[in-house]
PDB file of C-alpha atoms in Angstrom:
ATOM      1  CA  MET A 196      -1.772  -6.774  25.568  1.00 59.00           C
ATOM      2  CA  THR A 197      -5.740  -5.906  26.096  1.00 64.00           C
ATOM      3  CA  THR A 198      -5.654  -2.570  26.194  1.00 61.00           C
ATOM      4  CA  GLU A 199      -3.363  -2.209  23.484  1.00 78.00           C
ATOM      5  CA  ILE A 200      -5.963  -3.604  21.273  1.00 86.00           C
ATOM      6  CA  LEU A 201      -9.172  -2.568  23.120  1.00 90.00           C
ATOM      7  CA  ASP A 202      -9.720   0.384  24.447  1.00 89.00           C
ATOM      8  CA  GLN A 203     -10.211   1.432  27.715  1.00 92.00           C
ATOM      9  CA  ASN A 204     -13.950   1.971  27.998  1.00 92.00           C
ATOM     10  CA  VAL A 205     -14.777  -0.957  25.830  1.00 93.00           C
ATOM     11  CA  LEU A 206     -12.943  -3.111  27.873  1.00 93.00           C
ATOM     12  CA  ARG A 207     -14.794  -1.545  30.737  1.00 94.00           C
ATOM     13  CA  ASP A 208     -17.636  -2.567  29.436  1.00 94.00           C
ATOM     14  CA  ILE A 209     -16.920  -6.090  28.712  1.00 94.00           C
ATOM     15  CA  ARG A 210     -15.369  -6.557  32.001  1.00 94.00           C
ATOM     16  CA  LYS A 211     -19.028  -5.350  33.215  1.00 95.00           C
ATOM     17  CA  LEU A 212     -20.685  -7.907  31.095  1.00 95.00           C
ATOM     18  CA  GLY A 213     -18.821 -10.694  32.304  1.00 94.00           C
ATOM     19  CA  PRO A 214     -18.801 -14.235  30.608  1.00 97.00           C
ATOM     20  CA  VAL A 215     -20.488 -15.332  28.007  1.00 98.00           C
ATOM     21  CA  ASP A 216     -21.088 -18.378  26.096  1.00 98.00           C
ATOM     22  CA  VAL A 217     -20.577 -17.608  22.969  1.00 98.00           C
ATOM     23  CA  VAL A 218     -19.159 -14.407  20.716  1.00 98.00           C
ATOM     24  CA  VAL A 219     -20.422 -13.472  17.359  1.00 99.00           C
ATOM     25  CA  GLY A 220     -18.172 -10.966  15.393  1.00 98.00           C
ATOM     26  CA  ILE A 221     -19.010  -9.335  12.349  1.00 98.00           C
ATOM     27  CA  PRO A 222     -15.863  -7.356  11.050  1.00 97.00           C
ATOM     28  CA  SER A 223     -16.413  -4.015   8.941  1.00 96.00           C
ATOM     29  CA  TYR A 224     -16.018  -1.000   7.053  1.00 94.00           C
ATOM     30  CA  GLY A 225     -17.858   0.588   5.046  1.00 94.00           C
ATOM     31  CA  ASN A 226     -20.543  -2.166   5.177  1.00 96.00           C
ATOM     32  CA  ALA A 227     -23.806  -0.086   5.716  1.00 96.00           C
ATOM     33  CA  SER A 228     -25.809  -1.432   2.913  1.00 95.00           C
ATOM     34  CA  THR A 229     -25.715  -5.329   4.386  1.00 96.00           C
ATOM     35  CA  ILE A 230     -24.430  -5.401   8.192  1.00 97.00           C
ATOM     36  CA  ALA A 231     -28.019  -4.937   9.628  1.00 98.00           C
ATOM     37  CA  GLY A 232     -29.226  -7.959   7.316  1.00 97.00           C
ATOM     38  CA  VAL A 233     -26.042 -10.011   8.621  1.00 98.00           C
ATOM     39  CA  ALA A 234     -26.660  -9.219  12.589  1.00 98.00           C
ATOM     40  CA  GLU A 235     -30.525  -9.777  12.209  1.00 98.00           C
ATOM     41  CA  ALA A 236     -29.382 -13.358  10.631  1.00 98.00           C
ATOM     42  CA  LEU A 237     -27.338 -14.208  13.089  1.00 98.00           C
ATOM     43  CA  GLY A 238     -29.219 -12.606  15.734  1.00 98.00           C
ATOM     44  CA  PHE A 239     -32.496 -14.428  15.351  1.00 98.00           C
ATOM     45  CA  GLY A 240     -30.392 -18.082  14.508  1.00 98.00           C
ATOM     46  CA  MET A 241     -28.338 -17.712  17.976  1.00 98.00           C
ATOM     47  CA  ASP A 242     -31.732 -17.024  19.600  1.00 97.00           C
ATOM     48  CA  LYS A 243     -33.509 -20.229  17.857  1.00 98.00           C
ATOM     49  CA  TYR A 244     -30.833 -22.832  18.069  1.00 97.00           C
ATOM     50  CA  TYR A 245     -28.747 -21.305  21.269  1.00 97.00           C
ATOM     51  CA  GLN A 246     -31.798 -20.993  23.760  1.00 95.00           C
ATOM     52  CA  GLY A 247     -30.522 -20.846  27.234  1.00 93.00           C
ATOM     53  CA  ALA A 248     -26.759 -20.079  26.259  1.00 97.00           C
ATOM     54  CA  LYS A 249     -25.255 -15.708  27.080  1.00 98.00           C
ATOM     55  CA  VAL A 250     -24.751 -14.538  23.083  1.00 98.00           C
ATOM     56  CA  LEU A 251     -22.521 -11.441  22.288  1.00 98.00           C
ATOM     57  CA  MET A 252     -22.297  -9.940  18.826  1.00 99.00           C
ATOM     58  CA  ILE A 253     -19.722  -7.834  18.162  1.00 98.00           C
ATOM     59  CA  ASN A 254     -19.079  -4.899  15.260  1.00 98.00           C
ATOM     60  CA  SER A 255     -15.532  -4.757  14.984  1.00 97.00           C
ATOM     61  CA  ASP A 256     -15.251  -1.728  12.635  1.00 95.00           C
ATOM     62  CA  GLY A 257     -12.310   0.453  11.007  1.00 94.00           C
ATOM     63  CA  GLY A 258     -14.102   3.384  11.135  1.00 93.00           C
ATOM     64  CA  SER A 259     -16.635   3.274   8.629  1.00 94.00           C
ATOM     65  CA  LYS A 260     -18.177   6.943   7.338  1.00 94.00           C
ATOM     66  CA  ASP A 261     -21.520   5.546   5.981  1.00 94.00           C
ATOM     67  CA  GLY A 262     -23.127   4.591   9.468  1.00 95.00           C
ATOM     68  CA  THR A 263     -22.366   0.968   9.816  1.00 97.00           C
ATOM     69  CA  PRO A 264     -22.230   0.775  13.259  1.00 97.00           C
ATOM     70  CA  GLU A 265     -24.732   2.651  13.840  1.00 98.00           C
ATOM     71  CA  ALA A 266     -26.513   0.277  11.367  1.00 98.00           C
ATOM     72  CA  PHE A 267     -25.188  -2.801  13.313  1.00 98.00           C
ATOM     73  CA  LEU A 268     -26.707  -1.145  16.453  1.00 98.00           C
ATOM     74  CA  SER A 269     -30.008  -0.342  14.979  1.00 97.00           C
ATOM     75  CA  ALA A 270     -31.076  -4.289  13.543  1.00 97.00           C
ATOM     76  CA  ASP A 271     -33.552  -5.741  14.599  1.00 97.00           C
ATOM     77  CA  VAL A 272     -32.111  -8.543  16.540  1.00 97.00           C
ATOM     78  CA  PRO A 273     -33.672 -10.041  20.072  1.00 97.00           C
ATOM     79  CA  ASP A 274     -33.543  -8.468  23.211  1.00 95.00           C
ATOM     80  CA  ARG A 275     -31.920 -11.125  25.058  1.00 96.00           C
ATOM     81  CA  ILE A 276     -28.585 -10.934  22.271  1.00 97.00           C
ATOM     82  CA  CYS A 277     -26.065  -8.464  23.795  1.00 97.00           C
ATOM     83  CA  ARG A 278     -24.470  -6.318  21.010  1.00 97.00           C
ATOM     84  CA  MET A 279     -21.854  -3.833  20.933  1.00 97.00           C
ATOM     85  CA  ALA A 280     -19.910  -1.869  18.387  1.00 97.00           C
ATOM     86  CA  ILE A 281     -16.359  -1.286  18.774  1.00 96.00           C
ATOM     87  CA  LEU A 282     -13.271   0.477  17.303  1.00 94.00           C
ATOM     88  CA  TYR A 283     -10.703  -1.923  16.831  1.00 92.00           C
ATOM     89  CA  LYS A 284      -6.767  -0.324  17.553  1.00 88.00           C
ATOM     90  CA  GLY A 285      -3.862  -0.796  15.130  1.00 85.00           C
ATOM     91  CA  THR A 286      -3.420  -1.185  11.587  1.00 87.00           C
ATOM     92  CA  TYR A 287      -6.262  -0.464   9.528  1.00 89.00           C
ATOM     93  CA  GLY A 288      -7.931  -3.705   7.533  1.00 93.00           C
ATOM     94  CA  LYS A 289      -9.869  -7.045   8.168  1.00 94.00           C
ATOM     95  CA  GLY A 290      -6.811  -8.675  11.063  1.00 95.00           C
ATOM     96  CA  SER A 291      -7.093  -6.027  13.541  1.00 95.00           C
ATOM     97  CA  ALA A 292     -10.974  -6.069  13.152  1.00 96.00           C
ATOM     98  CA  LEU A 293     -10.419 -10.001  14.114  1.00 97.00           C
ATOM     99  CA  ARG A 294      -7.700  -9.943  16.824  1.00 96.00           C
ATOM    100  CA  ALA A 295      -9.858  -7.644  18.692  1.00 96.00           C
ATOM    101  CA  ILE A 296     -13.090 -10.090  18.322  1.00 98.00           C
ATOM    102  CA  PHE A 297     -10.492 -12.210  19.941  1.00 97.00           C
ATOM    103  CA  GLU A 298      -9.841 -10.179  22.653  1.00 96.00           C
ATOM    104  CA  VAL A 299     -13.236  -9.716  23.802  1.00 97.00           C
ATOM    105  CA  ALA A 300     -13.707 -13.955  23.319  1.00 97.00           C
ATOM    106  CA  ARG A 301     -11.066 -14.434  25.462  1.00 96.00           C
ATOM    107  CA  GLU A 302     -12.042 -11.551  28.120  1.00 96.00           C
ATOM    108  CA  THR A 303     -15.608 -13.508  28.247  1.00 97.00           C
ATOM    109  CA  GLU A 304     -14.202 -16.266  28.148  1.00 97.00           C
ATOM    110  CA  ALA A 305     -16.565 -17.441  25.273  1.00 98.00           C
ATOM    111  CA  ARG A 306     -16.922 -21.230  24.582  1.00 97.00           C
ATOM    112  CA  ILE A 307     -16.920 -20.404  21.176  1.00 98.00           C
ATOM    113  CA  CYS A 308     -16.391 -17.283  18.574  1.00 98.00           C
ATOM    114  CA  ILE A 309     -17.895 -16.688  15.219  1.00 99.00           C
ATOM    115  CA  VAL A 310     -17.297 -14.986  12.771  1.00 98.00           C
ATOM    116  CA  ALA A 311     -18.806 -13.633   9.751  1.00 97.00           C
ATOM    117  CA  ASP A 312     -18.437 -11.389   6.883  1.00 96.00           C
ATOM    118  CA  ALA A 313     -20.368  -7.500   7.008  1.00 96.00           C
ATOM    119  CA  ASP A 314     -21.222  -7.721   3.127  1.00 93.00           C
ATOM    120  CA  SER A 315     -22.783 -11.299   2.966  1.00 92.00           C
ATOM    121  CA  ARG A 316     -26.405 -10.549   1.040  1.00 90.00           C
ATOM    122  CA  SER A 317     -27.406 -14.488   1.665  1.00 89.00           C
ATOM    123  CA  ILE A 318     -26.823 -15.736   5.085  1.00 95.00           C
ATOM    124  CA  THR A 319     -29.922 -17.356   6.996  1.00 95.00           C
ATOM    125  CA  PRO A 320     -30.087 -18.077  10.505  1.00 97.00           C
ATOM    126  CA  ASP A 321     -29.059 -21.489  10.042  1.00 96.00           C
ATOM    127  CA  TRP A 322     -25.664 -20.271   9.687  1.00 97.00           C
ATOM    128  CA  ALA A 323     -25.610 -19.598  13.199  1.00 97.00           C
ATOM    129  CA  ARG A 324     -26.311 -23.442  14.036  1.00 97.00           C
ATOM    130  CA  GLN A 325     -23.634 -24.420  10.758  1.00 97.00           C
ATOM    131  CA  LEU A 326     -20.924 -22.786  12.164  1.00 98.00           C
ATOM    132  CA  GLY A 327     -21.148 -23.322  15.540  1.00 97.00           C
ATOM    133  CA  TYR A 328     -22.494 -26.650  16.379  1.00 98.00           C
ATOM    134  CA  PRO A 329     -19.378 -28.479  15.451  1.00 98.00           C
ATOM    135  CA  VAL A 330     -17.644 -26.452  17.692  1.00 97.00           C
ATOM    136  CA  PHE A 331     -20.482 -26.263  20.300  1.00 94.00           C
ATOM    137  CA  GLN A 332     -21.633 -29.825  20.436  1.00 94.00           C
ATOM    138  CA  GLU A 333     -18.839 -32.253  18.457  1.00 95.00           C
ATOM    139  CA  ASN A 334     -15.788 -30.697  19.885  1.00 95.00           C
ATOM    140  CA  TYR A 335     -14.188 -29.070  16.332  1.00 98.00           C
ATOM    141  CA  GLY A 336     -11.949 -27.019  16.864  1.00 98.00           C
ATOM    142  CA  TYR A 337     -12.339 -24.931  13.743  1.00 99.00           C
ATOM    143  CA  VAL A 338     -14.923 -24.823  11.179  1.00 99.00           C
ATOM    144  CA  THR A 339     -14.594 -23.303   7.459  1.00 98.00           C
ATOM    145  CA  PRO A 340     -17.473 -22.135   5.293  1.00 97.00           C
ATOM    146  CA  PHE A 341     -18.432 -24.679   2.308  1.00 95.00           C
ATOM    147  CA  TYR A 342     -20.691 -22.308   0.008  1.00 89.00           C
ATOM    148  CA  LEU A 343     -21.658 -23.032  -3.634  1.00 79.00           C
ATOM    149  CA  ARG A 344     -19.764 -19.849  -5.725  1.00 69.00           C
ATOM    150  CA  ASP A 345     -20.001 -18.666  -9.193  1.00 63.00           C
ATOM    151  CA  LYS A 346     -16.693 -19.893 -11.004  1.00 68.00           C
ATOM    152  CA  HIS A 347     -15.320 -16.421 -11.615  1.00 64.00           C
ATOM    153  CA  ASP A 348     -15.901 -15.197  -7.733  1.00 68.00           C
ATOM    154  CA  ALA A 349     -13.120 -16.395  -4.860  1.00 73.00           C
ATOM    155  CA  THR A 350     -10.071 -16.096  -7.601  1.00 81.00           C
ATOM    156  CA  ILE A 351      -7.653 -16.438  -5.699  1.00 88.00           C
ATOM    157  CA  THR A 352      -9.346 -19.070  -3.199  1.00 90.00           C
ATOM    158  CA  ASN A 353      -9.862 -21.356  -6.713  1.00 86.00           C
ATOM    159  CA  SER A 354      -6.529 -20.446  -8.093  1.00 89.00           C
ATOM    160  CA  LEU A 355      -3.964 -20.555  -5.684  1.00 94.00           C
ATOM    161  CA  VAL A 356      -5.120 -21.034  -2.278  1.00 96.00           C
ATOM    162  CA  TYR A 357      -6.825 -23.815  -2.457  1.00 96.00           C
ATOM    163  CA  PRO A 358      -4.650 -26.389  -4.536  1.00 96.00           C
ATOM    164  CA  VAL A 359      -1.667 -24.646  -2.436  1.00 97.00           C
ATOM    165  CA  THR A 360      -3.740 -25.493   0.920  1.00 98.00           C
ATOM    166  CA  ARG A 361      -4.537 -29.172  -0.312  1.00 98.00           C
ATOM    167  CA  ALA A 362      -1.081 -29.947  -1.286  1.00 97.00           C
ATOM    168  CA  LEU A 363       0.808 -28.982   1.041  1.00 98.00           C
ATOM    169  CA  TYR A 364      -0.983 -29.566   4.198  1.00 98.00           C
ATOM    170  CA  GLY A 365      -3.132 -32.574   2.873  1.00 97.00           C
ATOM    171  CA  GLN A 366      -6.123 -31.151   3.858  1.00 97.00           C
ATOM    172  CA  ARG A 367      -9.415 -30.643   0.809  1.00 98.00           C
ATOM    173  CA  ILE A 368     -10.734 -27.608   3.167  1.00 98.00           C
ATOM    174  CA  ARG A 369     -12.354 -25.847  -0.094  1.00 95.00           C
ATOM    175  CA  GLN A 370     -12.779 -22.003   1.684  1.00 95.00           C
ATOM    176  CA  PRO A 371      -9.722 -21.726   4.095  1.00 96.00           C
ATOM    177  CA  ILE A 372      -9.964 -17.973   3.272  1.00 95.00           C
ATOM    178  CA  GLY A 373     -13.657 -18.101   3.139  1.00 89.00           C
ATOM    179  CA  GLY A 374     -14.665 -15.181   5.162  1.00 91.00           C
ATOM    180  CA  ASP A 375     -17.139 -17.263   7.934  1.00 97.00           C
ATOM    181  CA  PHE A 376     -15.580 -19.321  10.571  1.00 98.00           C
ATOM    182  CA  ALA A 377     -16.281 -20.435  14.148  1.00 98.00           C
ATOM    183  CA  LEU A 378     -13.267 -20.944  16.364  1.00 98.00           C
ATOM    184  CA  SER A 379     -13.151 -22.852  19.666  1.00 98.00           C
ATOM    185  CA  ARG A 380     -11.816 -21.156  22.825  1.00 97.00           C
ATOM    186  CA  GLY A 381      -8.453 -22.818  22.660  1.00 97.00           C
ATOM    187  CA  LEU A 382      -8.215 -21.847  18.755  1.00 98.00           C
ATOM    188  CA  VAL A 383      -9.193 -18.073  20.062  1.00 97.00           C
ATOM    189  CA  CYS A 384      -5.779 -18.691  22.821  1.00 96.00           C
ATOM    190  CA  ILE A 385      -3.382 -19.852  20.582  1.00 96.00           C
ATOM    191  CA  LEU A 386      -4.130 -16.749  18.065  1.00 96.00           C
ATOM    192  CA  ARG A 387      -4.232 -13.902  19.664  1.00 92.00           C
ATOM    193  CA  GLN A 388      -0.626 -15.340  21.430  1.00 88.00           C
ATOM    194  CA  ASP A 389       1.275 -15.778  18.086  1.00 86.00           C
ATOM    195  CA  ARG A 390       4.077 -13.232  17.789  1.00 87.00           C
ATOM    196  CA  PHE A 391       2.817 -13.677  13.944  1.00 88.00           C
ATOM    197  CA  TRP A 392       0.996 -10.578  14.790  1.00 91.00           C
ATOM    198  CA  GLU A 393       4.220  -8.328  15.124  1.00 87.00           C
ATOM    199  CA  SER A 394       6.279 -10.417  12.771  1.00 88.00           C
ATOM    200  CA  HIS A 395       4.130 -10.262   9.912  1.00 89.00           C
ATOM    201  CA  PRO A 396       1.546  -7.661   9.362  1.00 89.00           C
ATOM    202  CA  SER A 397       0.082  -8.702   6.188  1.00 92.00           C
ATOM    203  CA  ILE A 398      -1.997 -10.570   8.983  1.00 94.00           C
ATOM    204  CA  ALA A 399      -3.644  -7.383  10.342  1.00 94.00           C
ATOM    205  CA  LYS A 400      -5.180  -7.152   6.437  1.00 94.00           C
ATOM    206  CA  PHE A 401      -6.229  -9.683   3.839  1.00 94.00           C
ATOM    207  CA  GLY A 402      -2.990 -12.627   5.680  1.00 96.00           C
ATOM    208  CA  VAL A 403      -5.701 -12.957   8.507  1.00 97.00           C
ATOM    209  CA  ASP A 404      -7.863 -15.822   7.088  1.00 97.00           C
ATOM    210  CA  ILE A 405      -4.887 -18.001   5.618  1.00 98.00           C
ATOM    211  CA  TRP A 406      -3.190 -17.479   8.659  1.00 97.00           C
ATOM    212  CA  MET A 407      -6.232 -19.022  11.063  1.00 98.00           C
ATOM    213  CA  THR A 408      -6.829 -21.762   8.905  1.00 98.00           C
ATOM    214  CA  THR A 409      -2.818 -22.926   8.192  1.00 98.00           C
ATOM    215  CA  THR A 410      -2.316 -22.785  11.946  1.00 98.00           C
ATOM    216  CA  ALA A 411      -5.349 -24.566  12.812  1.00 98.00           C
ATOM    217  CA  ILE A 412      -4.306 -27.277  10.799  1.00 98.00           C
ATOM    218  CA  CYS A 413      -0.675 -27.970  11.926  1.00 98.00           C
ATOM    219  CA  GLU A 414      -1.240 -27.004  15.525  1.00 96.00           C
ATOM    220  CA  GLY A 415      -3.455 -30.236  15.273  1.00 96.00           C
ATOM    221  CA  LEU A 416      -7.222 -29.194  15.721  1.00 97.00           C
ATOM    222  CA  ARG A 417     -10.200 -30.848  14.755  1.00 98.00           C
ATOM    223  CA  ILE A 418     -11.624 -29.046  11.178  1.00 98.00           C
ATOM    224  CA  CYS A 419     -15.037 -29.588   9.492  1.00 98.00           C
ATOM    225  CA  GLN A 420     -16.441 -27.349   6.658  1.00 98.00           C
ATOM    226  CA  ALA A 421     -19.631 -26.034   7.325  1.00 98.00           C
ATOM    227  CA  ALA A 422     -22.308 -26.559   4.345  1.00 96.00           C
ATOM    228  CA  LEU A 423     -23.792 -22.731   4.039  1.00 94.00           C
ATOM    229  CA  GLY A 424     -25.466 -23.221   0.369  1.00 90.00           C
ATOM    230  CA  VAL A 425     -24.929 -20.108  -2.088  1.00 85.00           C
ATOM    231  CA  LYS A 426     -22.363 -17.515  -0.928  1.00 84.00           C
ATOM    232  CA  ILE A 427     -23.542 -13.879  -2.277  1.00 82.00           C
ATOM    233  CA  HIS A 428     -22.186 -11.143  -1.261  1.00 71.00           C
ATOM    234  CA  ASP A 429     -20.093  -7.481  -2.813  1.00 69.00           C
ATOM    235  CA  PRO A 430     -17.237  -8.909  -4.922  1.00 61.00           C
ATOM    236  CA  LYS A 431     -14.008  -7.411  -4.683  1.00 57.00           C
ATOM    237  CA  LYS A 432     -12.712  -5.156  -7.853  1.00 56.00           C
ATOM    238  CA  PRO A 433     -10.060  -6.251  -9.092  1.00 52.00           C
ATOM    239  CA  SER A 434      -8.338  -3.246  -9.835  1.00 51.00           C
ATOM    240  CA  ARG A 435      -8.569  -1.940  -6.430  1.00 55.00           C
ATOM    241  CA  ASP A 436      -8.747  -4.663  -3.913  1.00 59.00           C
ATOM    242  CA  LEU A 437      -7.120  -7.912  -5.384  1.00 72.00           C
ATOM    243  CA  SER A 438      -3.929  -6.812  -6.282  1.00 80.00           C
ATOM    244  CA  PRO A 439      -3.423  -5.585  -1.940  1.00 87.00           C
ATOM    245  CA  MET A 440      -4.864  -9.092  -1.229  1.00 89.00           C
ATOM    246  CA  PHE A 441      -2.745 -11.292  -3.515  1.00 90.00           C
ATOM    247  CA  ARG A 442       0.066 -10.024  -2.180  1.00 92.00           C
ATOM    248  CA  GLN A 443      -1.203 -10.231   1.539  1.00 95.00           C
ATOM    249  CA  VAL A 444      -2.644 -13.852   1.319  1.00 95.00           C
ATOM    250  CA  VAL A 445       0.320 -15.161  -1.156  1.00 95.00           C
ATOM    251  CA  GLY A 446       2.975 -13.371   1.351  1.00 95.00           C
ATOM    252  CA  THR A 447       1.246 -14.952   4.545  1.00 97.00           C
ATOM    253  CA  MET A 448       1.060 -18.159   2.854  1.00 96.00           C
ATOM    254  CA  PHE A 449       4.645 -18.483   1.944  1.00 95.00           C
ATOM    255  CA  GLU A 450       6.233 -16.869   5.575  1.00 96.00           C
ATOM    256  CA  LEU A 451       3.409 -19.507   6.910  1.00 97.00           C
ATOM    257  CA  MET A 452       5.803 -22.739   4.033  1.00 97.00           C
ATOM    258  CA  LYS A 453       9.118 -21.713   6.041  1.00 96.00           C
ATOM    259  CA  ARG A 454       7.292 -21.882   9.709  1.00 96.00           C
ATOM    260  CA  TYR A 455       5.634 -25.263   9.128  1.00 97.00           C
ATOM    261  CA  ASP A 456       7.846 -27.058   6.701  1.00 96.00           C
ATOM    262  CA  HIS A 457       8.559 -29.593   9.308  1.00 96.00           C
ATOM    263  CA  LYS A 458       4.524 -30.283   8.671  1.00 96.00           C
ATOM    264  CA  TRP A 459       3.857 -29.915   5.054  1.00 97.00           C
ATOM    265  CA  LEU A 460       7.608 -31.553   3.951  1.00 96.00           C
ATOM    266  CA  ILE A 461       6.428 -35.127   5.282  1.00 96.00           C
ATOM    267  CA  ILE A 462       2.793 -35.024   3.463  1.00 96.00           C
ATOM    268  CA  LYS A 463       2.503 -37.498   1.205  1.00 95.00           C
ATOM    269  CA  HIS A 464      -1.407 -36.678  -0.122  1.00 95.00           C
ATOM    270  CA  SER A 465      -4.570 -35.127   1.197  1.00 97.00           C
ATOM    271  CA  GLN A 466      -7.493 -36.295   2.702  1.00 97.00           C
ATOM    272  CA  PRO A 467     -11.269 -35.345   2.541  1.00 97.00           C
ATOM    273  CA  VAL A 468     -12.544 -32.650   5.257  1.00 97.00           C
ATOM    274  CA  ASP A 469     -15.840 -33.644   6.946  1.00 96.00           C
ATOM    275  CA  ILE A 470     -18.731 -31.824   5.816  1.00 96.00           C
ATOM    276  CA  TYR A 471     -21.027 -30.370   8.437  1.00 95.00           C
ATOM    277  CA  GLY A 472     -24.914 -30.229   7.590  1.00 89.00           C
ATOM    278  CA  GLU A 473     -26.695 -31.006   4.275  1.00 82.00           C
ATOM    279  CA  TYR A 474     -25.297 -30.091   0.833  1.00 73.00           C
ATOM    280  CA  ARG A 475     -27.699 -28.482  -1.630  1.00 68.00           C
ATOM    281  CA  PHE A 476     -27.275 -27.606  -4.914  1.00 62.00           C
ATOM    282  CA  SER A 477     -29.090 -23.821  -5.521  1.00 61.00           C
ATOM    283  CA  GLU A 478     -29.353 -21.456  -8.557  1.00 63.00           C
ATOM    284  CA  ILE A 479     -26.210 -19.112  -7.832  1.00 66.00           C
ATOM    285  CA  GLU A 480     -26.052 -15.889  -9.041  1.00 64.00           C
ATOM    286  CA  ASP A 481     -24.219 -14.728 -11.680  1.00 66.00           C
ATOM    287  CA  ILE A 482     -20.763 -12.495 -11.526  1.00 67.00           C
ATOM    288  CA  GLU A 483     -20.445  -9.698 -14.473  1.00 69.00           C
ATOM    289  CA  ILE A 484     -17.050  -9.788 -16.265  1.00 69.00           C
ATOM    290  CA  HIS A 485     -15.299  -7.101 -17.746  1.00 68.00           C
ATOM    291  CA  PRO A 486     -12.736  -9.170 -20.076  1.00 75.00           C
ATOM    292  CA  LEU A 487     -11.613  -5.886 -22.101  1.00 78.00           C
ATOM    293  CA  VAL A 488     -11.652  -3.863 -18.491  1.00 74.00           C
ATOM    294  CA  LEU A 489      -9.277  -6.697 -16.902  1.00 70.00           C
ATOM    295  CA  LEU A 490      -6.798  -6.711 -19.811  1.00 75.00           C
ATOM    296  CA  ASN A 491      -6.183  -2.605 -20.147  1.00 76.00           C
ATOM    297  CA  ILE A 492      -5.614  -2.828 -16.028  1.00 71.00           C
ATOM    298  CA  PHE A 493      -2.961  -5.800 -16.929  1.00 69.00           C
ATOM    299  CA  PHE A 494      -1.286  -3.500 -19.701  1.00 72.00           C
ATOM    300  CA  GLU A 495      -1.550  -0.597 -18.350  1.00 73.00           C
ATOM    301  CA  PRO A 496       1.924  -0.761 -16.070  1.00 69.00           C
ATOM    302  CA  LEU A 497       3.365  -2.566 -19.412  1.00 67.00           C
ATOM    303  CA  SER A 498       3.021   0.052 -21.527  1.00 66.00           C
ATOM    304  CA  LEU A 499       4.423   2.578 -19.299  1.00 62.00           C
ATOM    305  CA  ARG A 500       7.193   0.491 -18.553  1.00 57.00           C
ATOM    306  CA  PHE A 501       8.293  -0.068 -22.112  1.00 61.00           C
ATOM    307  CA  SER A 502       7.887   3.483 -22.726  1.00 59.00           C
ATOM    308  CA  GLU A 503      11.206   4.154 -20.292  1.00 57.00           C
ATOM    309  CA  ILE A 504      13.477   1.777 -21.882  1.00 53.00           C
ATOM    310  CA  LYS A 505      15.404   3.636 -24.253  1.00 55.00           C
ATOM    311  CA  ILE A 506      16.642   1.597 -27.831  1.00 50.00           C
ATOM    312  CA  PRO A 507      20.119   1.450 -28.348  1.00 56.00           C
ATOM    313  CA  GLN A 508      20.780   3.339 -31.496  1.00 53.00           C
TER     314      GLN A 508
END
């Protein structure tokens, strides 16, 4: 399986590196303007909070044309942090990028795998501690983010994914598809071996986050949320990104409902999930909304459909 996911040269370099304690993965596509800041924040965080640990930072890229891997490799990161930029194999999408990162974590026998979005503009070195320490020191199996976000951000999460996850599985995980996670070695092994990769192609794309979270819940891993503060990133464009994201996330969510019906059918109520770290209120960056543009996007396909209807004479 490994050679189907990782290039032979990448695999050789990883095996030459040997075992590591922590793998930090940054999936990317077209993130040259932000990925260096993400790498630097996590690099200095790993250097500060994981002294003595061997750390490998991986950029799993989808063939960016803007120099994203080069920006990653040129970031100012402490020398003791090993870095590698790889081009993942398979279907283009976030899930395929994460699959390559999981394979690297398995090959290096990492105790912990931390994943961070490449477009984050609010990430700090403390995120390395907040995400990683629950797994590294407290024996949690999965850590999800707990952000402060503008009410117009995370549309799919707020309107659908959070309430459905809470209602079905009884866990109040506020950001089931947040993008910044930490996973134990055990969860990485579960995910990389899952047959869902072959039978449900949506997890190769945006469906991957809800699959990870649902799997962690239903397979009985200890879960907590990391208090990360404000989340500022490049917002998705509704006309381009949210439609395929909606289909992939919701499609995956419903497939998982069938898979785990023996779990959610017995749930009677929801319960809070631990929050790791100190939660502080901060000023949030407003997201600009253009209602007329959104209305036009909504009505345009309807107008085309109605124009095709023939009125009987």
